mmCIF file of C-alpha atoms in Angstrom:
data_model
loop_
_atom_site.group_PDB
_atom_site.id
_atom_site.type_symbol
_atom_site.label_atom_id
_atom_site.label_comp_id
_atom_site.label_asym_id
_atom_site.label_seq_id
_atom_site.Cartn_x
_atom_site.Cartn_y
_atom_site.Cartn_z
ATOM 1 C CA UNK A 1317 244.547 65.029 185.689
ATOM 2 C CA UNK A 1318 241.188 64.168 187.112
ATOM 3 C CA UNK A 1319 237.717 64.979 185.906
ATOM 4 C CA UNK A 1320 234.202 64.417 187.238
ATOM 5 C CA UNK A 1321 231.617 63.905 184.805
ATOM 6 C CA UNK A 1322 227.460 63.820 185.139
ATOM 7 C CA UNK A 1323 226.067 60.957 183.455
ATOM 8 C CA UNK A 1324 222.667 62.583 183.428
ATOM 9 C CA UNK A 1325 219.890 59.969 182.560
ATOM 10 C CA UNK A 1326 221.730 56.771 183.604
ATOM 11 C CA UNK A 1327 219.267 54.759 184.438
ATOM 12 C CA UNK A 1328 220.726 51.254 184.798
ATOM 13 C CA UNK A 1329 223.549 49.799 187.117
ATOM 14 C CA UNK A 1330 224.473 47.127 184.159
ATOM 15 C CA UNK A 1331 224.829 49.996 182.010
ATOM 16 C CA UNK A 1332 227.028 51.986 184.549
ATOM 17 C CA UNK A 1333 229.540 49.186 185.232
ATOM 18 C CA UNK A 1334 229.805 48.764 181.497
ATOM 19 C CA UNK A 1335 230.684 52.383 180.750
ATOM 20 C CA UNK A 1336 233.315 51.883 183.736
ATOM 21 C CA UNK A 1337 235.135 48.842 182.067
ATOM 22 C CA UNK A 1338 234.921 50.689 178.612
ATOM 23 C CA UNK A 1339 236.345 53.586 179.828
ATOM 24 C CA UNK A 1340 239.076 51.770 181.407
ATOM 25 C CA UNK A 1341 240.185 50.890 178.000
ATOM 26 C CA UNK A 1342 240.262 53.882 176.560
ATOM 27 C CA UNK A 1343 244.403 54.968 175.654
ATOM 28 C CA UNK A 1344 245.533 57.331 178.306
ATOM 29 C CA UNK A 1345 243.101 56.494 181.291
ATOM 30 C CA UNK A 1346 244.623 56.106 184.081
ATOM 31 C CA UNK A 1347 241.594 55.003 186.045
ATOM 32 C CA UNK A 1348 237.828 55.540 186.164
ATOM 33 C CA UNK A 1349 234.845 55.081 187.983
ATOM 34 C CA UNK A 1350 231.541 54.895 187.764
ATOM 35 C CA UNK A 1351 228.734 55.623 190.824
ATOM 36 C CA UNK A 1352 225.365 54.847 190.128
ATOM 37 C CA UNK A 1353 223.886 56.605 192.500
ATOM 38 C CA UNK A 1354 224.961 59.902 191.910
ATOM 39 C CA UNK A 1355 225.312 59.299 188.324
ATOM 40 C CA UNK A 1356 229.034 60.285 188.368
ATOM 41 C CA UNK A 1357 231.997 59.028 186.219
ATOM 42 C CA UNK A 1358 235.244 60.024 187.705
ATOM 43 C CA UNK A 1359 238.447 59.498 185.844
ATOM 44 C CA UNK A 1360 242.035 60.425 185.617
ATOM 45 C CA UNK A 1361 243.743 60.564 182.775
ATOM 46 C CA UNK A 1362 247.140 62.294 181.042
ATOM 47 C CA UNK A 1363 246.687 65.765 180.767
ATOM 48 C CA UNK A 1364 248.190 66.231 177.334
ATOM 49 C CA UNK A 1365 245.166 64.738 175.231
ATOM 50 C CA UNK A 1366 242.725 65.752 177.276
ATOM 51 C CA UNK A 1367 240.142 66.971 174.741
ATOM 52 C CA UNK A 1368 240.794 64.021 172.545
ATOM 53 C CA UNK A 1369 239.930 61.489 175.590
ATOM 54 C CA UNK A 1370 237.076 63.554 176.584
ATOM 55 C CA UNK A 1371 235.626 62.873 173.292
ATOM 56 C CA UNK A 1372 236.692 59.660 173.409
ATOM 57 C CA UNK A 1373 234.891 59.290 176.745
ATOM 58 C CA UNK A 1374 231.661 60.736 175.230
ATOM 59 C CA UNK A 1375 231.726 58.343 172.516
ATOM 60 C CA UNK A 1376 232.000 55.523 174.696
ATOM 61 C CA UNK A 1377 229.187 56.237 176.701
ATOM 62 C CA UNK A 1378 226.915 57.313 173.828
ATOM 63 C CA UNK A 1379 227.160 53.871 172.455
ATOM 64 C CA UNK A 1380 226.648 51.892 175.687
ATOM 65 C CA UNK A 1381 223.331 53.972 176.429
ATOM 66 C CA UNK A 1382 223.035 56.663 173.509
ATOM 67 C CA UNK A 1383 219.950 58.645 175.815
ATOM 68 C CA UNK A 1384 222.977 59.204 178.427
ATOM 69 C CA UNK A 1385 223.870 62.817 178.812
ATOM 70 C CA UNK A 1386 227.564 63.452 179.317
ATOM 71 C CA UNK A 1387 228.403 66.739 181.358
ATOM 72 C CA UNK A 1388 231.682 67.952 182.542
ATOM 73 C CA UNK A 1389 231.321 69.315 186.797
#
C-alpha cells in the first residue's frame, strides 16, 4: 500500500532527510520519501498494520520536528 502524507510546517531540508531515514526504519516500510519542496512524505508500506505504522509514522516525525503537522492526502 502507498500513502502520501503533508508534512505541513517543514521548514528545514536537514529535518526532511532525517524524517526520511527514520521512517525507513520503521517495521513494515517498504520505502519512503521525503520532498522538501512540496512538503510531502510518500511511503509504502504492508497493508495489514496500516493504522499502527501510521501512528508510528506520526510519532517519528513529531520527535524529529514536534511543530510538524502530519496530514494524510
Amino acid at each position: 500500500m502507498k500513502k502520501t502524507f503533508k508534512l505541513e510546517g517543514l521548514c528545514c531540508a536537514h529535518c526532511a532527510a532525517q524524517i526520511e531515514e527514520e521512517v525507513r526504519k520503521i517495521d513494515g516500510i517498504e520505502s519512503a520519501a521525503v520532498t522538501f519542496v512540496t512538503q510531502k512524505l510518500t511511503a509504502t508500506f504492508e497493508e495489514s498494520g496500516e493504522r499502527e505504522i501510521i501512528k508510528k509514522i506520526s510519532k517519528t516525525v513529531r520527535r524529529i520536528e514536534p511543530d510538524v503537522e502530519l496530514s494524510e492526502i
